[in-house]
Short mmCIF file of the C-alpha atoms (twelve columns), coordinates in Angstrom:
data_MODEL
# 
_entry.id   MODEL 
# 
loop_
_atom_site.group_PDB 
_atom_site.id 
_atom_site.type_symbol 
_atom_site.label_atom_id 
_atom_site.label_alt_id 
_atom_site.label_comp_id 
_atom_site.label_asym_id 
_atom_site.label_seq_id 
_atom_site.Cartn_x 
_atom_site.Cartn_y 
_atom_site.Cartn_z 
_atom_site.pdbx_PDB_model_num 
ATOM 1   C CA . MET A 1   -12.466 -11.004 9.609   1 
ATOM 2   C CA . ALA A 2   -14.438 -10.299 12.759  1 
ATOM 3   C CA . TYR A 3   -17.658 -8.049  13.297  1 
ATOM 4   C CA . GLN A 4   -17.602 -4.809  15.285  1 
ATOM 5   C CA . ASP A 5   -21.171 -6.049  16.506  1 
ATOM 6   C CA . ARG A 6   -24.223 -8.101  16.231  1 
ATOM 7   C CA . ARG A 7   -26.007 -5.485  13.890  1 
ATOM 8   C CA . SER A 8   -23.194 -5.118  11.208  1 
ATOM 9   C CA . PHE A 9   -23.301 -8.764  11.072  1 
ATOM 10  C CA . LEU A 10  -26.759 -9.307  10.442  1 
ATOM 11  C CA . LEU A 11  -26.589 -7.010  7.825   1 
ATOM 12  C CA . TYR A 12  -24.090 -8.274  6.338   1 
ATOM 13  C CA . GLN A 13  -25.893 -11.638 6.198   1 
ATOM 14  C CA . LEU A 14  -28.614 -10.360 4.832   1 
ATOM 15  C CA . TYR A 15  -27.245 -8.439  1.870   1 
ATOM 16  C CA . GLY A 16  -25.527 -11.806 1.154   1 
ATOM 17  C CA . GLN A 17  -28.575 -13.644 1.238   1 
ATOM 18  C CA . ILE A 18  -30.281 -11.333 -1.200  1 
ATOM 19  C CA . MET A 19  -27.132 -11.592 -3.327  1 
ATOM 20  C CA . ILE A 20  -27.495 -15.346 -3.365  1 
ATOM 21  C CA . LEU A 21  -31.052 -15.788 -3.896  1 
ATOM 22  C CA . THR A 22  -30.477 -12.802 -6.718  1 
ATOM 23  C CA . LEU A 23  -27.792 -15.605 -8.239  1 
ATOM 24  C CA . ALA A 24  -29.738 -18.511 -7.908  1 
ATOM 25  C CA . VAL A 25  -32.542 -17.198 -9.799  1 
ATOM 26  C CA . LEU A 26  -30.169 -15.859 -12.910 1 
ATOM 27  C CA . ASN A 27  -28.534 -19.241 -12.736 1 
ATOM 28  C CA . THR A 28  -31.840 -20.928 -12.954 1 
ATOM 29  C CA . TYR A 29  -33.796 -19.475 -15.845 1 
ATOM 30  C CA . TYR A 30  -29.957 -17.910 -17.375 1 
ATOM 31  C CA . PRO A 31  -27.467 -21.044 -17.230 1 
ATOM 32  C CA . GLN A 32  -25.572 -19.519 -19.847 1 
ATOM 33  C CA . TYR A 33  -24.747 -17.208 -17.715 1 
ATOM 34  C CA . LEU A 34  -23.310 -18.974 -14.832 1 
ATOM 35  C CA . THR A 35  -19.511 -18.207 -15.461 1 
ATOM 36  C CA . TYR A 36  -20.445 -14.260 -15.243 1 
ATOM 37  C CA . THR A 37  -22.813 -14.267 -12.021 1 
ATOM 38  C CA . PHE A 38  -19.708 -16.594 -10.354 1 
ATOM 39  C CA . LEU A 39  -17.353 -13.547 -11.103 1 
ATOM 40  C CA . ALA A 40  -20.483 -11.298 -9.689  1 
ATOM 41  C CA . PHE A 41  -20.664 -13.104 -6.641  1 
ATOM 42  C CA . ILE A 42  -16.863 -13.080 -5.965  1 
ATOM 43  C CA . ALA A 43  -16.347 -9.677  -6.810  1 
ATOM 44  C CA . ILE A 44  -19.833 -8.427  -4.437  1 
ATOM 45  C CA . SER A 45  -18.183 -10.787 -1.709  1 
ATOM 46  C CA . PHE A 46  -14.695 -8.694  -1.994  1 
ATOM 47  C CA . ILE A 47  -16.473 -5.373  -2.006  1 
ATOM 48  C CA . LEU A 48  -18.438 -6.595  1.133   1 
ATOM 49  C CA . SER A 49  -15.236 -8.051  2.727   1 
ATOM 50  C CA . PHE A 50  -13.258 -4.699  2.087   1 
ATOM 51  C CA . SER A 51  -16.344 -2.410  2.885   1 
ATOM 52  C CA . LYS A 52  -15.923 -4.529  6.256   1 
ATOM 53  C CA . MET A 53  -12.721 -4.231  7.063   1 
ATOM 54  C CA . ARG A 54  -12.613 -0.379  6.707   1 
ATOM 55  C CA . THR A 55  -14.933 0.039   9.135   1 
ATOM 56  C CA . GLN A 56  -13.026 -2.330  11.718  1 
ATOM 57  C CA . LEU A 57  -9.885  -0.661  11.021  1 
ATOM 58  C CA . LYS A 58  -11.460 2.720   10.513  1 
ATOM 59  C CA . GLY A 59  -8.725  4.917   12.693  1 
ATOM 60  C CA . PRO A 60  -9.415  7.700   15.388  1 
ATOM 61  C CA . SER A 61  -10.759 10.562  14.145  1 
ATOM 62  C CA . LEU A 62  -8.620  13.777  12.993  1 
ATOM 63  C CA . GLU A 63  -10.788 15.948  15.662  1 
ATOM 64  C CA . GLN A 64  -10.066 13.669  18.538  1 
ATOM 65  C CA . LEU A 65  -6.334  13.846  17.335  1 
ATOM 66  C CA . LYS A 66  -5.703  17.067  17.428  1 
ATOM 67  C CA . GLU A 67  -7.178  17.627  20.295  1 
ATOM 68  C CA . ILE A 68  -5.206  15.384  22.296  1 
ATOM 69  C CA . ARG A 69  -2.055  16.389  20.577  1 
ATOM 70  C CA . GLY A 70  -2.727  19.843  21.233  1 
ATOM 71  C CA . SER A 71  -2.218  18.986  24.979  1 
ATOM 72  C CA . ARG A 72  1.422   18.767  26.454  1 
ATOM 73  C CA . LYS A 73  3.292   15.419  25.673  1 
ATOM 74  C CA . ILE A 74  4.281   13.769  29.003  1 
ATOM 75  C CA . TYR A 75  5.847   10.474  27.555  1 
ATOM 76  C CA . GLU A 76  7.389   8.715   24.455  1 
ATOM 77  C CA . GLU A 77  8.042   5.167   23.644  1 
ATOM 78  C CA . GLU A 78  9.402   4.408   19.936  1 
ATOM 79  C CA . GLY A 79  9.578   1.726   17.718  1 
ATOM 80  C CA . PRO A 80  13.223  -0.078  18.711  1 
ATOM 81  C CA . GLU A 81  12.487  -0.127  22.469  1 
ATOM 82  C CA . ILE A 82  8.686   -1.621  22.165  1 
ATOM 83  C CA . LEU A 83  10.201  -4.187  19.730  1 
ATOM 84  C CA . ARG A 84  12.991  -5.379  22.272  1 
ATOM 85  C CA . LEU A 85  10.591  -5.545  25.054  1 
ATOM 86  C CA . LEU A 86  8.196   -7.467  22.495  1 
ATOM 87  C CA . SER A 87  11.128  -9.955  21.619  1 
ATOM 88  C CA . SER A 88  12.214  -10.262 25.232  1 
ATOM 89  C CA . ASP A 89  8.070   -11.374 26.147  1 
ATOM 90  C CA . ALA A 90  8.160   -15.171 26.132  1 
ATOM 91  C CA . GLN A 91  4.455   -15.403 27.039  1 
ATOM 92  C CA . LEU A 92  3.154   -13.085 23.959  1 
ATOM 93  C CA . ALA A 93  3.932   -15.721 21.791  1 
ATOM 94  C CA . GLN A 94  1.254   -18.157 23.538  1 
ATOM 95  C CA . GLU A 95  -0.956  -15.349 24.183  1 
ATOM 96  C CA . MET A 96  -1.161  -14.418 19.849  1 
ATOM 97  C CA . LYS A 97  -2.013  -18.316 19.031  1 
ATOM 98  C CA . PRO A 98  -5.698  -17.672 18.825  1 
ATOM 99  C CA . LEU A 99  -5.150  -14.515 16.120  1 
ATOM 100 C CA . THR A 100 -2.957  -17.004 14.322  1 
ATOM 101 C CA . ARG A 101 -5.323  -19.707 14.228  1 
ATOM 102 C CA . SER A 102 -8.138  -17.165 13.134  1 
ATOM 103 C CA . VAL A 103 -5.763  -15.620 10.372  1 
ATOM 104 C CA . LEU A 104 -5.105  -19.211 9.354   1 
ATOM 105 C CA . LEU A 105 -8.928  -20.638 9.605   1 
ATOM 106 C CA . SER A 106 -9.904  -17.343 7.309   1 
ATOM 107 C CA . PHE A 107 -7.393  -18.375 4.131   1 
ATOM 108 C CA . LEU A 108 -8.441  -22.111 4.633   1 
ATOM 109 C CA . ALA A 109 -12.517 -20.723 4.016   1 
ATOM 110 C CA . ILE A 110 -11.072 -18.741 1.158   1 
ATOM 111 C CA . PHE A 111 -9.350  -21.748 -0.355  1 
ATOM 112 C CA . PHE A 112 -12.313 -23.747 0.307   1 
ATOM 113 C CA . THR A 113 -14.530 -21.417 -1.221  1 
ATOM 114 C CA . LEU A 114 -13.005 -20.848 -4.622  1 
ATOM 115 C CA . ALA A 115 -12.127 -24.784 -4.769  1 
ATOM 116 C CA . TRP A 116 -16.286 -25.438 -4.138  1 
ATOM 117 C CA . TYR A 117 -17.530 -23.155 -6.823  1 
ATOM 118 C CA . TYR A 118 -14.798 -24.554 -9.323  1 
ATOM 119 C CA . LEU A 119 -15.909 -27.929 -8.714  1 
ATOM 120 C CA . TYR A 120 -19.335 -27.761 -7.837  1 
ATOM 121 C CA . PHE A 121 -20.615 -25.230 -10.441 1 
ATOM 122 C CA . ASN A 122 -18.870 -26.926 -12.843 1 
ATOM 123 C CA . PHE A 123 -21.237 -30.368 -11.849 1 
ATOM 124 C CA . ALA A 124 -24.531 -28.007 -11.147 1 
ATOM 125 C CA . GLY A 125 -23.815 -26.496 -14.832 1 
ATOM 126 C CA . SER A 126 -23.794 -30.010 -16.868 1 
ATOM 127 C CA . LEU A 127 -26.433 -31.004 -13.998 1 
ATOM 128 C CA . THR A 128 -28.757 -28.733 -15.231 1 
ATOM 129 C CA . THR A 129 -28.795 -28.865 -18.712 1 
ATOM 130 C CA . ASN A 130 -31.060 -32.121 -18.298 1 
ATOM 131 C CA . ALA A 131 -34.330 -31.412 -19.462 1 
ATOM 132 C CA . SER A 132 -36.244 -33.398 -17.345 1 
ATOM 133 C CA . ILE A 133 -34.877 -31.511 -13.965 1 
ATOM 134 C CA . SER A 134 -37.948 -29.083 -12.831 1 
ATOM 135 C CA . GLY A 135 -36.975 -24.908 -12.577 1 
ATOM 136 C CA . PRO A 136 -36.991 -25.262 -8.749  1 
ATOM 137 C CA . THR A 137 -34.850 -27.917 -8.161  1 
ATOM 138 C CA . LYS A 138 -32.182 -26.238 -10.589 1 
ATOM 139 C CA . PHE A 139 -33.002 -23.393 -8.071  1 
ATOM 140 C CA . MET A 140 -32.119 -25.451 -5.332  1 
ATOM 141 C CA . ILE A 141 -28.758 -27.200 -6.933  1 
ATOM 142 C CA . PHE A 142 -27.428 -23.817 -7.524  1 
ATOM 143 C CA . LEU A 143 -28.783 -22.465 -4.125  1 
ATOM 144 C CA . VAL A 144 -26.514 -24.959 -2.473  1 
ATOM 145 C CA . GLY A 145 -23.725 -24.023 -4.297  1 
ATOM 146 C CA . TYR A 146 -23.626 -20.363 -2.910  1 
ATOM 147 C CA . GLU A 147 -25.097 -21.155 0.538   1 
ATOM 148 C CA . VAL A 148 -22.355 -23.964 1.637   1 
ATOM 149 C CA . PRO A 149 -19.177 -21.604 1.369   1 
ATOM 150 C CA . TYR A 150 -21.124 -18.930 2.424   1 
ATOM 151 C CA . VAL A 151 -22.112 -20.308 5.657   1 
ATOM 152 C CA . LEU A 152 -19.220 -21.423 6.276   1 
ATOM 153 C CA . MET A 153 -17.555 -18.143 5.890   1 
ATOM 154 C CA . ALA A 154 -20.427 -16.642 8.395   1 
ATOM 155 C CA . MET A 155 -19.305 -19.352 10.877  1 
ATOM 156 C CA . VAL A 156 -15.495 -18.346 10.626  1 
ATOM 157 C CA . SER A 157 -16.484 -14.575 11.227  1 
ATOM 158 C CA . ILE A 158 -18.611 -16.089 14.270  1 
ATOM 159 C CA . GLY A 159 -15.492 -17.586 15.183  1 
ATOM 160 C CA . GLN A 160 -13.227 -14.417 14.919  1 
ATOM 161 C CA . ASN A 161 -15.659 -12.160 16.709  1 
ATOM 162 C CA . ARG A 162 -15.570 -14.414 19.538  1 
ATOM 163 C CA . ALA A 163 -12.093 -14.692 19.651  1 
ATOM 164 C CA . SER A 164 -11.653 -11.258 19.324  1 
ATOM 165 C CA . LYS A 165 -12.486 -10.257 22.514  1 
ATOM 166 C CA . SER A 166 -9.486  -11.719 23.664  1 
ATOM 167 C CA . PHE A 167 -7.262  -10.335 20.935  1 
ATOM 168 C CA . VAL A 168 -4.635  -7.160  22.324  1 
ATOM 169 C CA . GLN A 169 -3.633  -4.255  20.166  1 
ATOM 170 C CA . ILE A 170 0.058   -3.702  20.598  1 
ATOM 171 C CA . PRO A 171 1.162   -0.075  19.318  1 
ATOM 172 C CA . ARG A 172 4.842   -0.307  17.840  1 
ATOM 173 C CA . SER A 173 5.093   3.473   18.887  1 
ATOM 174 C CA . TYR A 174 3.098   5.765   21.268  1 
ATOM 175 C CA . ILE A 175 2.717   9.266   22.952  1 
ATOM 176 C CA . LEU A 176 1.061   9.730   26.005  1 
ATOM 177 C CA . PHE A 177 -0.494  13.118  26.119  1 
ATOM 178 C CA . GLU A 178 -2.073  14.980  29.274  1 
ATOM 179 C CA . SER A 179 -5.603  15.166  27.139  1 
ATOM 180 C CA . GLY A 180 -5.118  10.825  25.799  1 
ATOM 181 C CA . LEU A 181 -3.203  8.409   24.020  1 
ATOM 182 C CA . VAL A 182 -1.840  8.379   20.514  1 
ATOM 183 C CA . GLY A 183 -0.273  5.458   19.146  1 
ATOM 184 C CA . GLN A 184 -0.018  3.158   15.959  1 
ATOM 185 C CA . GLY A 185 -3.640  2.941   14.905  1 
ATOM 186 C CA . ILE A 186 -5.286  3.951   18.161  1 
ATOM 187 C CA . SER A 187 -6.183  6.927   20.583  1 
ATOM 188 C CA . VAL A 188 -7.786  6.837   24.089  1 
ATOM 189 C CA . LYS A 189 -8.993  10.026  25.260  1 
ATOM 190 C CA . PHE A 190 -8.656  11.133  28.368  1 
ATOM 191 C CA . PRO A 191 -10.835 10.579  31.191  1 
ATOM 192 C CA . ALA A 192 -10.436 6.930   29.947  1 
ATOM 193 C CA . ASP A 193 -13.726 5.930   33.093  1 
ATOM 194 C CA . ASN A 194 -14.456 3.309   30.314  1 
ATOM 195 C CA . TYR A 195 -11.211 1.469   30.659  1 
ATOM 196 C CA . GLU A 196 -9.612  -0.393  33.480  1 
ATOM 197 C CA . VAL A 197 -5.624  -0.083  33.340  1 
ATOM 198 C CA . LYS A 198 -3.420  -2.915  34.564  1 
ATOM 199 C CA . LEU A 199 0.225   -2.529  35.385  1 
ATOM 200 C CA . ASP A 200 2.526   -5.606  35.116  1 
ATOM 201 C CA . LEU A 201 5.908   -4.747  35.816  1 
ATOM 202 C CA . ARG A 202 7.198   -8.512  34.806  1 
ATOM 203 C CA . ARG A 203 6.423   -8.321  31.290  1 
ATOM 204 C CA . LYS A 204 7.074   -4.196  31.785  1 
ATOM 205 C CA . PHE A 205 3.791   -3.023  29.996  1 
ATOM 206 C CA . VAL A 206 0.746   -1.325  30.664  1 
ATOM 207 C CA . GLU A 207 -2.696  -2.427  29.400  1 
ATOM 208 C CA . LEU A 208 -5.973  -0.805  29.362  1 
ATOM 209 C CA . ASN A 209 -9.129  -2.692  29.128  1 
ATOM 210 C CA . SER A 210 -12.437 -1.206  27.946  1 
ATOM 211 C CA . LYS A 211 -15.026 -2.146  30.227  1 
ATOM 212 C CA . ASN A 212 -17.697 -1.812  26.618  1 
ATOM 213 C CA . GLU A 213 -18.925 -5.460  26.178  1 
ATOM 214 C CA . LYS A 214 -20.169 -4.646  22.881  1 
ATOM 215 C CA . LYS A 215 -16.747 -3.007  21.577  1 
ATOM 216 C CA . PRO A 216 -14.012 -4.823  23.680  1 
ATOM 217 C CA . MET A 217 -10.772 -3.406  23.119  1 
ATOM 218 C CA . ARG A 218 -7.134  -4.156  24.833  1 
ATOM 219 C CA . VAL A 219 -4.650  -1.876  24.470  1 
ATOM 220 C CA . ARG A 220 -1.088  -2.909  25.689  1 
ATOM 221 C CA . LEU A 221 1.729   -0.490  25.753  1 
ATOM 222 C CA . TYR A 222 5.120   -2.079  26.227  1 
ATOM 223 C CA . SER A 223 7.341   0.184   28.443  1 
ATOM 224 C CA . THR A 224 10.900  0.703   29.452  1 
ATOM 225 C CA . LYS A 225 9.478   2.752   32.547  1 
ATOM 226 C CA . PRO A 226 6.371   0.783   33.253  1 
ATOM 227 C CA . ASN A 227 5.718   2.231   36.731  1 
ATOM 228 C CA . GLU A 228 5.863   6.038   35.148  1 
ATOM 229 C CA . LEU A 229 3.246   4.940   32.476  1 
ATOM 230 C CA . TYR A 230 1.177   3.658   34.706  1 
ATOM 231 C CA . ASP A 231 1.244   6.522   37.458  1 
ATOM 232 C CA . LEU A 232 1.031   8.795   34.346  1 
ATOM 233 C CA . ILE A 233 -2.015  7.124   32.834  1 
ATOM 234 C CA . LYS A 234 -3.647  7.089   36.222  1 
ATOM 235 C CA . LYS A 235 -2.854  10.554  37.238  1 
ATOM 236 C CA . HIS A 236 -4.357  12.503  34.290  1 
ATOM 237 C CA . GLY A 237 -6.636  9.447   32.961  1 
ATOM 238 C CA . PHE A 238 -8.750  8.776   35.508  1 
# 
């Protein structure tokens, strides 16, 4: 899963490296606990991933929603109509291919990580029982065991982060108020001067594109009346 910004990416990498160094040291001097440190690594990795996912999927604040919903409703599009429009947009499947590849790569990386740890640490555990191998060498063996899949996951995250700039959010239902837009998992408060608005009559949608390069966001609103929706957004949002 992609990171929201460079700072969060660096922080997660720092936490990861501290964890890896700690576990490699423990494995070097207490190899009998190899199974437990492996389980600890998996558990901590999932906790970090879950924390990252919660941050990324964090929805709009209750205060913002209350303020927007407190104004007059001027347009609404419901789920069945949006699904019908989605199914008739032949170009959408092509646009979603990068997202599909990104999800597939994530699953492959997880599968590789689990297979790597099982195979490599069985080999490392038997190898490091040799009394002729020095402490620093054992440490490097365990360090490589943790670093290889971790670097792979970091590379996948970087790729997702770059690809996420082109991902589009498509709410399955939404309501336009005079003070903003509220949809499934998204909200945009007016005035929306930090967005660009685009109308596509052929594919029947209005798209809001964030001008913030650090936190890119594309919100696509499929509509049975795209002209009307576009005019309302331009009138109340800009």
